[in-house]
CSV table of C-alpha atoms and ligand atoms in Angstrom, one decimal:
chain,number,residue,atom,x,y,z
A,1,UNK,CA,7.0,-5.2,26.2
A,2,UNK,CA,10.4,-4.8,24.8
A,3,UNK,CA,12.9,-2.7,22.6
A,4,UNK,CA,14.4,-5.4,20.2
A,5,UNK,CA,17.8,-5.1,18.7
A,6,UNK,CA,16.5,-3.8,15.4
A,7,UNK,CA,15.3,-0.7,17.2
A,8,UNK,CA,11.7,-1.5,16.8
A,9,UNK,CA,8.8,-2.3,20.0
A,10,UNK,CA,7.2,-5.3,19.7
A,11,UNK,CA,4.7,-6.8,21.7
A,12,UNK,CA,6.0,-10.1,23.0
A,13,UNK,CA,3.3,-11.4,25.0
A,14,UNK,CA,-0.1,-11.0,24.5
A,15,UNK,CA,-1.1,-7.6,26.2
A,16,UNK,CA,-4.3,-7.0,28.3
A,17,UNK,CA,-4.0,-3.4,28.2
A,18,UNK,CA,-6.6,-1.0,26.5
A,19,UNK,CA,-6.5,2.3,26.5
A,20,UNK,CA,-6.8,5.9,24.5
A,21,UNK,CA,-5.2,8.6,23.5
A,22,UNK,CA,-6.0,12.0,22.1
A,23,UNK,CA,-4.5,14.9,20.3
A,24,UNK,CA,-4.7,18.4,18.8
A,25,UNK,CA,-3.1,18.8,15.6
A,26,UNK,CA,-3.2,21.9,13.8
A,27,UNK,CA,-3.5,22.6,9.8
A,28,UNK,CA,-1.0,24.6,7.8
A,29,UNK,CA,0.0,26.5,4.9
A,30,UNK,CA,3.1,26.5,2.7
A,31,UNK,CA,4.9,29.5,1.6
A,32,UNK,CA,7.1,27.2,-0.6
A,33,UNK,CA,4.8,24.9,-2.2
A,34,UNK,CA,5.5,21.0,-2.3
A,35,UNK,CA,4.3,19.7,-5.4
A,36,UNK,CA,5.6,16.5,-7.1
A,37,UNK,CA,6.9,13.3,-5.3
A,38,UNK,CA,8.9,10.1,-5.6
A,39,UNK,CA,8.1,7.2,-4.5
A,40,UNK,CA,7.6,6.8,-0.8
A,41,UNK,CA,6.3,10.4,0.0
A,42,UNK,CA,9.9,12.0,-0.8
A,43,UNK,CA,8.9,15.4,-1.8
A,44,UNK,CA,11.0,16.5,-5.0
A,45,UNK,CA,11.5,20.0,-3.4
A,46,UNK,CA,12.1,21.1,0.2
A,47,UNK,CA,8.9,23.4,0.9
A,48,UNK,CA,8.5,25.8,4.2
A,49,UNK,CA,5.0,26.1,5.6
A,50,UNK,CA,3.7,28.4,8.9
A,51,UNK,CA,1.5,26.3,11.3
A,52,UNK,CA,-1.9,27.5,12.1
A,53,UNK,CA,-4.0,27.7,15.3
A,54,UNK,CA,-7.0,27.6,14.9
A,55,UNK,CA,-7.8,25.3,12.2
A,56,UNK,CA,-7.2,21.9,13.7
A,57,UNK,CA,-7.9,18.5,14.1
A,58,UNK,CA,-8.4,16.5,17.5
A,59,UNK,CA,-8.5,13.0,17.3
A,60,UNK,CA,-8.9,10.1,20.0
A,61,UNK,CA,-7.7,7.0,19.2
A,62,UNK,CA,-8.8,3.6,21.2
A,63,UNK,CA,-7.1,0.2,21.8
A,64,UNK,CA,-7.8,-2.9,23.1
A,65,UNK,CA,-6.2,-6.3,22.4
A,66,UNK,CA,-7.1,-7.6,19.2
A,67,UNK,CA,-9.6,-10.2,19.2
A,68,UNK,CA,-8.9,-12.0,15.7
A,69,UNK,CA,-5.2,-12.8,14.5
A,70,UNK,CA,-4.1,-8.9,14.1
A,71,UNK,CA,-5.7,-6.0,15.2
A,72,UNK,CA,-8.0,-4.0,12.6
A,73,UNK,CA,-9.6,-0.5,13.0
A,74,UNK,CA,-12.7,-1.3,14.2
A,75,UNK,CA,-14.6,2.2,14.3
A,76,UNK,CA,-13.8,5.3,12.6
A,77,UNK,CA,-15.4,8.6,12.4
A,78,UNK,CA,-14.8,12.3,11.7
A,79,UNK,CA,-17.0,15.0,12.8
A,80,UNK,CA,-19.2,12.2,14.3
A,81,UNK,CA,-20.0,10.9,10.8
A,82,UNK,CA,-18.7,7.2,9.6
A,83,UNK,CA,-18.0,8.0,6.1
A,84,UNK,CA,-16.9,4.5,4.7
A,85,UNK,CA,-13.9,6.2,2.0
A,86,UNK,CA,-12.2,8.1,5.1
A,87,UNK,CA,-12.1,4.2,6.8
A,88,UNK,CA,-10.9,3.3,4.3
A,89,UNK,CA,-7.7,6.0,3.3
A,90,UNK,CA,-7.0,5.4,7.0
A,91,UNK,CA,-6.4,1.6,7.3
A,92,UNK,CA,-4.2,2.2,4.6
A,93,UNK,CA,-2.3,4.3,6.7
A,94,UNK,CA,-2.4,1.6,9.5
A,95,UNK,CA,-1.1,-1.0,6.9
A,96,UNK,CA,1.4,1.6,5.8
A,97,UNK,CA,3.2,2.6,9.0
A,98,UNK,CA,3.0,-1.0,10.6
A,99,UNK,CA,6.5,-1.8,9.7
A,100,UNK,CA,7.2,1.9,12.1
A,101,UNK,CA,4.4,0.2,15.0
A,102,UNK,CA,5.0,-3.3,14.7
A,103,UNK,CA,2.7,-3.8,17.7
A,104,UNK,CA,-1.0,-1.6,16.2
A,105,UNK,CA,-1.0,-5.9,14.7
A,106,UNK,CA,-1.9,-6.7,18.6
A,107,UNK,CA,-4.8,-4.5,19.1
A,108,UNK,CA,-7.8,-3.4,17.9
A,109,UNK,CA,-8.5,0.7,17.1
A,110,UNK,CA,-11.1,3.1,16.6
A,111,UNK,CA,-10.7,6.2,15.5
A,112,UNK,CA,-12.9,9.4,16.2
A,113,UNK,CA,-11.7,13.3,14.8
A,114,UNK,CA,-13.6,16.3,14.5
A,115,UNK,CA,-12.4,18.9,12.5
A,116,UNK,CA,-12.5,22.6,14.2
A,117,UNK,CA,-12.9,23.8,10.5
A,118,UNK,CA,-16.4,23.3,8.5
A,119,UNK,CA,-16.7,20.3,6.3
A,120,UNK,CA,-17.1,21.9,3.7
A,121,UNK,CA,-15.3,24.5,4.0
A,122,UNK,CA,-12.6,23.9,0.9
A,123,UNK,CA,-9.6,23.6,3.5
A,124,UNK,CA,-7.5,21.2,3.4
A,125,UNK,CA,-7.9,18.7,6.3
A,126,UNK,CA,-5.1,16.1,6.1
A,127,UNK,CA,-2.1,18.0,7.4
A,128,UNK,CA,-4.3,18.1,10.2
A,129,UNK,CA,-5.9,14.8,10.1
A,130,UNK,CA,-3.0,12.9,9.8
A,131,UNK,CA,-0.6,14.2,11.8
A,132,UNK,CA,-3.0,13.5,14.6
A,133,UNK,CA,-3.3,10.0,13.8
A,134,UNK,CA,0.6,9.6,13.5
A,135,UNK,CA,1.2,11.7,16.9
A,136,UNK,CA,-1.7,9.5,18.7
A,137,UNK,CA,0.1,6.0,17.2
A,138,UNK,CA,3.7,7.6,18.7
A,139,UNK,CA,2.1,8.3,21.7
A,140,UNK,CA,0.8,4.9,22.0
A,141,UNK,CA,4.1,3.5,21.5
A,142,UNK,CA,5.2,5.7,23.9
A,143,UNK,CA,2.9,4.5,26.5
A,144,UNK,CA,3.2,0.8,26.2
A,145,UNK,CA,7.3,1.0,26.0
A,146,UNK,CA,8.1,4.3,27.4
A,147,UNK,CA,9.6,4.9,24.2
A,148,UNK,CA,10.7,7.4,22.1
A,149,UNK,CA,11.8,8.7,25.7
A,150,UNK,CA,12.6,12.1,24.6
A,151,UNK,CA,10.3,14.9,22.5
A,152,UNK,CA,13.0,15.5,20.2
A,153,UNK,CA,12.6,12.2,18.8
A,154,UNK,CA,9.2,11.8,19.6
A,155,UNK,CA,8.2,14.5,17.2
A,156,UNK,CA,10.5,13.4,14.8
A,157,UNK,CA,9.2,10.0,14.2
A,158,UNK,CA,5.6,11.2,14.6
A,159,UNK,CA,6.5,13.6,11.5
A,160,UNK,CA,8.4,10.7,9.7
A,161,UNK,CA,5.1,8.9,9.9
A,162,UNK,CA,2.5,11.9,8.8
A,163,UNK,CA,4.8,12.2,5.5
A,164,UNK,CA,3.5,8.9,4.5
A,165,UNK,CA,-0.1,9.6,5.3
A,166,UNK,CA,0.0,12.6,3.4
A,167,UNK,CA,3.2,14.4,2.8
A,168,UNK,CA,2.0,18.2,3.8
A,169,UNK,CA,1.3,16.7,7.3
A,170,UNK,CA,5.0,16.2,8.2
A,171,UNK,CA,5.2,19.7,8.7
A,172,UNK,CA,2.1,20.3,10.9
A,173,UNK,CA,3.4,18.5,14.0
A,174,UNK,CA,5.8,21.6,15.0
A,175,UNK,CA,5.0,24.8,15.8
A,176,UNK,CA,5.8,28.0,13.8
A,177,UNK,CA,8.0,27.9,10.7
A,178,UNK,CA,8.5,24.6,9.2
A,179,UNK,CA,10.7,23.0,6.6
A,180,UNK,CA,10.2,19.4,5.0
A,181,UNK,CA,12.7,18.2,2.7
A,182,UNK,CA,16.6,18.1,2.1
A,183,UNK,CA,17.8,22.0,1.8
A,184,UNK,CA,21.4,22.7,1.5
A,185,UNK,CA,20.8,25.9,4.4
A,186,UNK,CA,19.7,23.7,7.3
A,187,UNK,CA,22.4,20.9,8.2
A,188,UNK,CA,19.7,18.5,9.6
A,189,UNK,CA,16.8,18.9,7.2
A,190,UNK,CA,15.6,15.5,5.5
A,191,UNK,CA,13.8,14.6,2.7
A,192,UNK,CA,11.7,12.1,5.3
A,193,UNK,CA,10.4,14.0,8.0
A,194,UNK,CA,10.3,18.0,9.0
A,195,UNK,CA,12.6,20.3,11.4
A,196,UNK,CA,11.1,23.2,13.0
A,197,UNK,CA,12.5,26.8,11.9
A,198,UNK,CA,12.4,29.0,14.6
A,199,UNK,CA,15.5,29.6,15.6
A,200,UNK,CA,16.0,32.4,13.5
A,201,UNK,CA,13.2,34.4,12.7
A,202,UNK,CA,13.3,38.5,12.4
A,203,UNK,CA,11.0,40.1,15.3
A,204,UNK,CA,8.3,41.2,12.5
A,205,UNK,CA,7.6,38.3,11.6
A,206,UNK,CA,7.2,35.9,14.7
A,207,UNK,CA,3.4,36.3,14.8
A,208,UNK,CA,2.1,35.9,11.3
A,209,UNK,CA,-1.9,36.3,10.7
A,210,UNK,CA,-3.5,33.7,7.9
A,211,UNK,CA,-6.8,34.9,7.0
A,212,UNK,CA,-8.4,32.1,4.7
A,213,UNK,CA,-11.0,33.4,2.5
A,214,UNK,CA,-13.5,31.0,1.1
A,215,UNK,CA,-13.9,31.6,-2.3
A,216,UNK,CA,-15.7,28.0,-3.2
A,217,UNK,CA,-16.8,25.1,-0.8
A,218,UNK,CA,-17.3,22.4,-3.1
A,219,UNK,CA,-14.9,19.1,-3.3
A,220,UNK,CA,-11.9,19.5,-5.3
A,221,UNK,CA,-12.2,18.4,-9.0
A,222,UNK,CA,-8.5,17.1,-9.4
A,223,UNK,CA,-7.0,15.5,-6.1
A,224,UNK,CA,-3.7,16.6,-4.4
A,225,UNK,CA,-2.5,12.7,-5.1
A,226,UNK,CA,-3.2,13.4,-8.8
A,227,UNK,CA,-1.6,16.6,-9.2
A,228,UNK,CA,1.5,15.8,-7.9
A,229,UNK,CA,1.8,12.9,-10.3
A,230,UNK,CA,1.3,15.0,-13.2
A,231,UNK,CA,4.1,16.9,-12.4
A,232,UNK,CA,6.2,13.4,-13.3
A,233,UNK,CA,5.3,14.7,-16.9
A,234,UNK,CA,5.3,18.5,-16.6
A,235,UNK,CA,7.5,20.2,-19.1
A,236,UNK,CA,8.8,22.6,-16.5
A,237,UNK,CA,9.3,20.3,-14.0
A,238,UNK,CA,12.9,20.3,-13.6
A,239,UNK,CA,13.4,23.8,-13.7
A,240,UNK,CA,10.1,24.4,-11.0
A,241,UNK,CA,12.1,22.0,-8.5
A,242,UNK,CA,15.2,24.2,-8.8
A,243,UNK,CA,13.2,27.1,-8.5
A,244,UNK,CA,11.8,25.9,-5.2
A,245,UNK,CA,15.2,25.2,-4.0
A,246,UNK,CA,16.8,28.7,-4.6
A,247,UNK,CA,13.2,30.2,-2.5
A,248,UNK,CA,13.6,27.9,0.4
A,249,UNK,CA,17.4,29.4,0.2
A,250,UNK,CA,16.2,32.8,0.2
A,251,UNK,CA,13.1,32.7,2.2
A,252,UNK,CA,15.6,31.5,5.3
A,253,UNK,CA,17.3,34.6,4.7
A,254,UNK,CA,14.7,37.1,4.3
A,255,UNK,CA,12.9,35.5,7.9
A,256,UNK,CA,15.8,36.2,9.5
A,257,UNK,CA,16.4,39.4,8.2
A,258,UNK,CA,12.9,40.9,8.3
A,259,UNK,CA,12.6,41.8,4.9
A,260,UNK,CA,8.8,42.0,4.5
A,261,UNK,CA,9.5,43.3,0.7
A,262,UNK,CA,11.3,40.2,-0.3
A,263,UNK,CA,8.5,37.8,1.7
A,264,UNK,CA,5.8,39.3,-0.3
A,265,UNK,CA,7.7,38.5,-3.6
A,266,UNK,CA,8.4,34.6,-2.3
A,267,UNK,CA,5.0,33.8,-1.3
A,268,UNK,CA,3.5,35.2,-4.1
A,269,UNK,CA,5.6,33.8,-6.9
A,270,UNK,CA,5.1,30.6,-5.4
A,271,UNK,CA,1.3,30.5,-5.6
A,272,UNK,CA,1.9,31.7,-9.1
A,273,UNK,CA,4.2,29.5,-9.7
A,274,UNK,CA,1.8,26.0,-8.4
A,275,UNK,CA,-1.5,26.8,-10.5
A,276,UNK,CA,0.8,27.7,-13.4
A,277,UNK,CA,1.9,23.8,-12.9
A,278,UNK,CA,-1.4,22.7,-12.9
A,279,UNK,CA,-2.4,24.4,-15.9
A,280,UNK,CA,0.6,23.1,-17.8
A,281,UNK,CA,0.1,19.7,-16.8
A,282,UNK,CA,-1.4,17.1,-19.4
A,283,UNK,CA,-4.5,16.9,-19.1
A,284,UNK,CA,-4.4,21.1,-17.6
A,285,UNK,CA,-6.8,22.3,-15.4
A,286,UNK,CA,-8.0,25.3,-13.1
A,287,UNK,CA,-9.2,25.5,-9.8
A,288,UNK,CA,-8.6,29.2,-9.9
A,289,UNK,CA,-12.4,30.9,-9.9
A,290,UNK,CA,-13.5,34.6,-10.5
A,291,UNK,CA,-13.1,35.7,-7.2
A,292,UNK,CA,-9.6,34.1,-6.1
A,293,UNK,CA,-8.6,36.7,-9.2
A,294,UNK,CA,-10.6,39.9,-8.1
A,295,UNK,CA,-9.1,39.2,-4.5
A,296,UNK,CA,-5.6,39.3,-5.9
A,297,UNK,CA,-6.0,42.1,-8.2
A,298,UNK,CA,-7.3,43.8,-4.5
A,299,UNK,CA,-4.6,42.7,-2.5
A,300,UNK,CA,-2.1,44.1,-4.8
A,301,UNK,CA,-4.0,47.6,-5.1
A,302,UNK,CA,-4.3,47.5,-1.3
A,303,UNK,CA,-0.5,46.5,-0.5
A,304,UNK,CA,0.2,50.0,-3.1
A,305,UNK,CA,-1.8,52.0,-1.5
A,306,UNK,CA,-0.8,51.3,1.6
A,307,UNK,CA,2.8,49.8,2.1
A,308,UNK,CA,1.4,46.8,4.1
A,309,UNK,CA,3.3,43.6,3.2
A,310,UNK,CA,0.3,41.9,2.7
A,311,UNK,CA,1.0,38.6,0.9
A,312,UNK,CA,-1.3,36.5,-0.6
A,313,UNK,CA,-0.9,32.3,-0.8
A,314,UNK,CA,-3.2,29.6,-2.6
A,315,UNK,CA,-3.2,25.8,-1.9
A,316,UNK,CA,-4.4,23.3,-4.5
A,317,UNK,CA,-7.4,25.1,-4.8
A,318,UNK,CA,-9.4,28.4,-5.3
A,319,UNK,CA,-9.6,29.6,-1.8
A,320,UNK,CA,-7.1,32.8,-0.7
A,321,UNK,CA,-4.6,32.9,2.1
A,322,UNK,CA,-3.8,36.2,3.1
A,323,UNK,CA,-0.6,36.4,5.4
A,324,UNK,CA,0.6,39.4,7.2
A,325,UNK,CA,2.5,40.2,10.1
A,326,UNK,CA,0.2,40.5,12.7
A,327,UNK,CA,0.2,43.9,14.0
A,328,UNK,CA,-1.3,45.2,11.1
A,329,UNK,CA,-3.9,42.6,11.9
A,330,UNK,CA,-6.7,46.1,11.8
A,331,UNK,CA,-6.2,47.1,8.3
A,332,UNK,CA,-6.4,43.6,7.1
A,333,UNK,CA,-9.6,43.2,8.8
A,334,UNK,CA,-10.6,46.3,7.5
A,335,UNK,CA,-9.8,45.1,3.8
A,336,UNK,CA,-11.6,41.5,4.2
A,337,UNK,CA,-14.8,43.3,5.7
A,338,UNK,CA,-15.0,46.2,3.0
A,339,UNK,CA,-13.6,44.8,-0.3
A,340,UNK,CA,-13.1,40.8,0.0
A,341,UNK,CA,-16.5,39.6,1.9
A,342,UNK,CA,-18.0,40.1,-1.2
A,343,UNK,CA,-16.1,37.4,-3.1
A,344,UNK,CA,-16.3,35.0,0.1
A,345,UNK,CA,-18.9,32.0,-0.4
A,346,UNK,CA,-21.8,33.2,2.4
A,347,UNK,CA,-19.2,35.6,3.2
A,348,UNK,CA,-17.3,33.5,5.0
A,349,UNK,CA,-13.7,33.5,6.1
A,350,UNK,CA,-11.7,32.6,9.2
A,351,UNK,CA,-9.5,34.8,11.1
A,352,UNK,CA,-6.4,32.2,11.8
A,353,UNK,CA,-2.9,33.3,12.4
A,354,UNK,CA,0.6,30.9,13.8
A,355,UNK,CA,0.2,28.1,16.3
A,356,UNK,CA,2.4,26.8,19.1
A,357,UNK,CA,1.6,23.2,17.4
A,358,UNK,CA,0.3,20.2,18.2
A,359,UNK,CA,-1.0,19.4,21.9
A,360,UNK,CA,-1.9,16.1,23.9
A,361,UNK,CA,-4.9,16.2,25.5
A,362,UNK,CA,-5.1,14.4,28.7
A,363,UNK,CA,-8.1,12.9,30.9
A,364,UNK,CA,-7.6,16.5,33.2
A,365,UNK,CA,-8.0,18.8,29.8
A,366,UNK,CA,-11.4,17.2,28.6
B,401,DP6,C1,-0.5,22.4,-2.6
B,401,DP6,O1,0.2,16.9,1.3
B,401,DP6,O2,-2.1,17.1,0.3
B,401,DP6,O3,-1.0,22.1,-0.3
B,401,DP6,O4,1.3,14.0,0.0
B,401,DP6,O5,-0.4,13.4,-1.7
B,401,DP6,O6,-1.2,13.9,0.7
B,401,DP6,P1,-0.2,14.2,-0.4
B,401,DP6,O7,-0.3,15.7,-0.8
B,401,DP6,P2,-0.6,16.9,0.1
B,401,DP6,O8,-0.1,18.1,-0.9
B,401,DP6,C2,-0.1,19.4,-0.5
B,401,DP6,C3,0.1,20.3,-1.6
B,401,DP6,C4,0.0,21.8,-1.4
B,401,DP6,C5,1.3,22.4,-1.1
B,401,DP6,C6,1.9,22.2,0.3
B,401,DP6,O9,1.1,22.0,1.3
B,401,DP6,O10,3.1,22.2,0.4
């Protein structure tokens, strides 16, 4: 094995070695939305997301020399189901990064994740999904050539390749606050991969709660891929990306300020802000249903009447985040279980809140 001049590991004999690795890779949720791309994942705004605990992803992936010319992914499953179209998105992926891993070409892979959130439970699984793959690929690099030595570029190249798998998932290999994309307030931030936030964030809001509500389980109609390329001709497009901008600005400032007021305002205009894309795209649509709206005209009532800076958040898609600061953790509880259950598919809802990250697990954890 060696480190050519080019910077890249190749393979340069044929090697015997098989082996696996495995890792834990949470979800997450952005605050400042990413929505609209250029070409080769570069997001058109910076966006700022909180990593989750407890929905995750843990994937194991397998090698052994490749038996034909170049390796191929021989297996693949997620929650110990084959389903062909998932094979299919990920040896895309494989093809995609193998200019990154010049040496995945000398072995053959499988691939086995199981989701820690329900099927089909609307959430959004490839943040998850593949920044597991990209972090279990680094780590096999890191294994055969003892290379990227250190965990600060570790993580960095294993975000640099989860943006191209899907770009939300460059954020989910850090713990905490995350920001993806080039922002004027954060000297090494990059439009290619994501730099952890913590290093300046107000006591009150270090532990964050994320209670997802599940308004609707069935597949999305219109597909993340699609949206983002009707933004290309949204009339507001332009003005949307320098709106993000000047809340990525601000949101900085208000984290490290505590101003629970001014988060509130953020994270709300900006889920606002994302379906009001999506209806103004050509062709418009809504994934919005009844009961995202009644929970939203509930949170609001409940933030008046009592003062707690309840926010809510949406993806691309009609289930409710609600994010609070987690010591008032009881009265949100309180609220789901009396007033928001009701609007919850089979009531359901899960009780997440900020994670320390993504972990390796080793032959001793399992
Ligand atoms: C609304 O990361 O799913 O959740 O890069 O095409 O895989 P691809 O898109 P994806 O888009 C996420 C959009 C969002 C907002 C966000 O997470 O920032």
């Amino acid at each position: 094995m060696q480190n050519n001049d080019d910077g890249f590991n190749r393979v340069t004999a044929f090697p015997e070695i098989s082996g696996s690795v495995q890792w834990r890779s949470p979800s997450n949720i952005a605050l400042v939305k990413y929505w609209g791309k250029r070409k080769g994942q570069i997001p058109e705004n910076p966006s700022i997301s909180i990593t989750l605990k407890k929905s995750h992803t843990e994937t194991l992936l397998g090698y052994s020399p490749a038996k034909g010319q170049s390796g191929i992914l021989t297996g693949f499953s997620l929650d110990r189901r084959e389903l062909p179209a998932f094979k299919e998105r990920i040896d895309r992926y494989l093809s995609q990064i193998g200019d990154l891993y010049p040496f995945l070409k000398d072995f053959d892979l499988t691939i086995s994740s199981t989701n820690s959130f329900p099927h089909s439970s609307g959430i959004a699984s490839s943040a998850s999904a593949l920044s597991a793959i990209a972090l279990c690929v680094t780590s096999m690099e890191r294994m055969l050539f003892s290379s990227p030595s250190d965990d600060y570029s570790f993580f960095r190249k294993a975000s640099y390749a989860a943006r191209i798998g899907s770009g939300s998932a460059a954020r989910s290999v850090y713990p905490g606050y995350v920001l993806w994309g080039s922002a004027a307030e954060i000297p090494h931030s990059a439009n290619e991969y994501a730099v952890p936030l913590n290093d300046n964030i107000h006591a009150e809001f270090k532990d964050m709660g994320d209670a997802i509500l599940i308004v609707d389980e069935s597949p999305k109609p219109v597909s993340s891929s699609k949206g983002h390329s009707l933004m290309e001709s949204n009339p507001w497009a332009t003005v949307r990306y320098r709106q993000a901008e000047m809340h990525t600005g601000r949101l900085i400032e208000v984290l490290a300020a505590g101003d629970a007021e001014e988060f509130v305002r953020i994270v709300e205009k900006e889920a606002m802000t994302l379906h009001s894309l999506m209806m103004s795209s050509y062709p418009g649509y809504i994934l919005l249903k009844p009961g995202t709206l009644q929970i939203i005209e509930k949170v609001r009532q409940f933030r008046l009447d009592t003062r707690v800076p309840l926010a809510f958040t949406l993806d691309a898609g009609p289930n409710v985040h609600l994010i609070y600061p987690a010591r008032f953790r009881e009265s949100v509880k309180n609220l789901i279980e009396q007033q928001l259950v009701v609007h919850c598919s089979k009531g359901r809802w899960i009780d997440d809140n900020t994670g320390e990250g993504p972990v390796e697990i080793t032959e001793s954890d399992s």
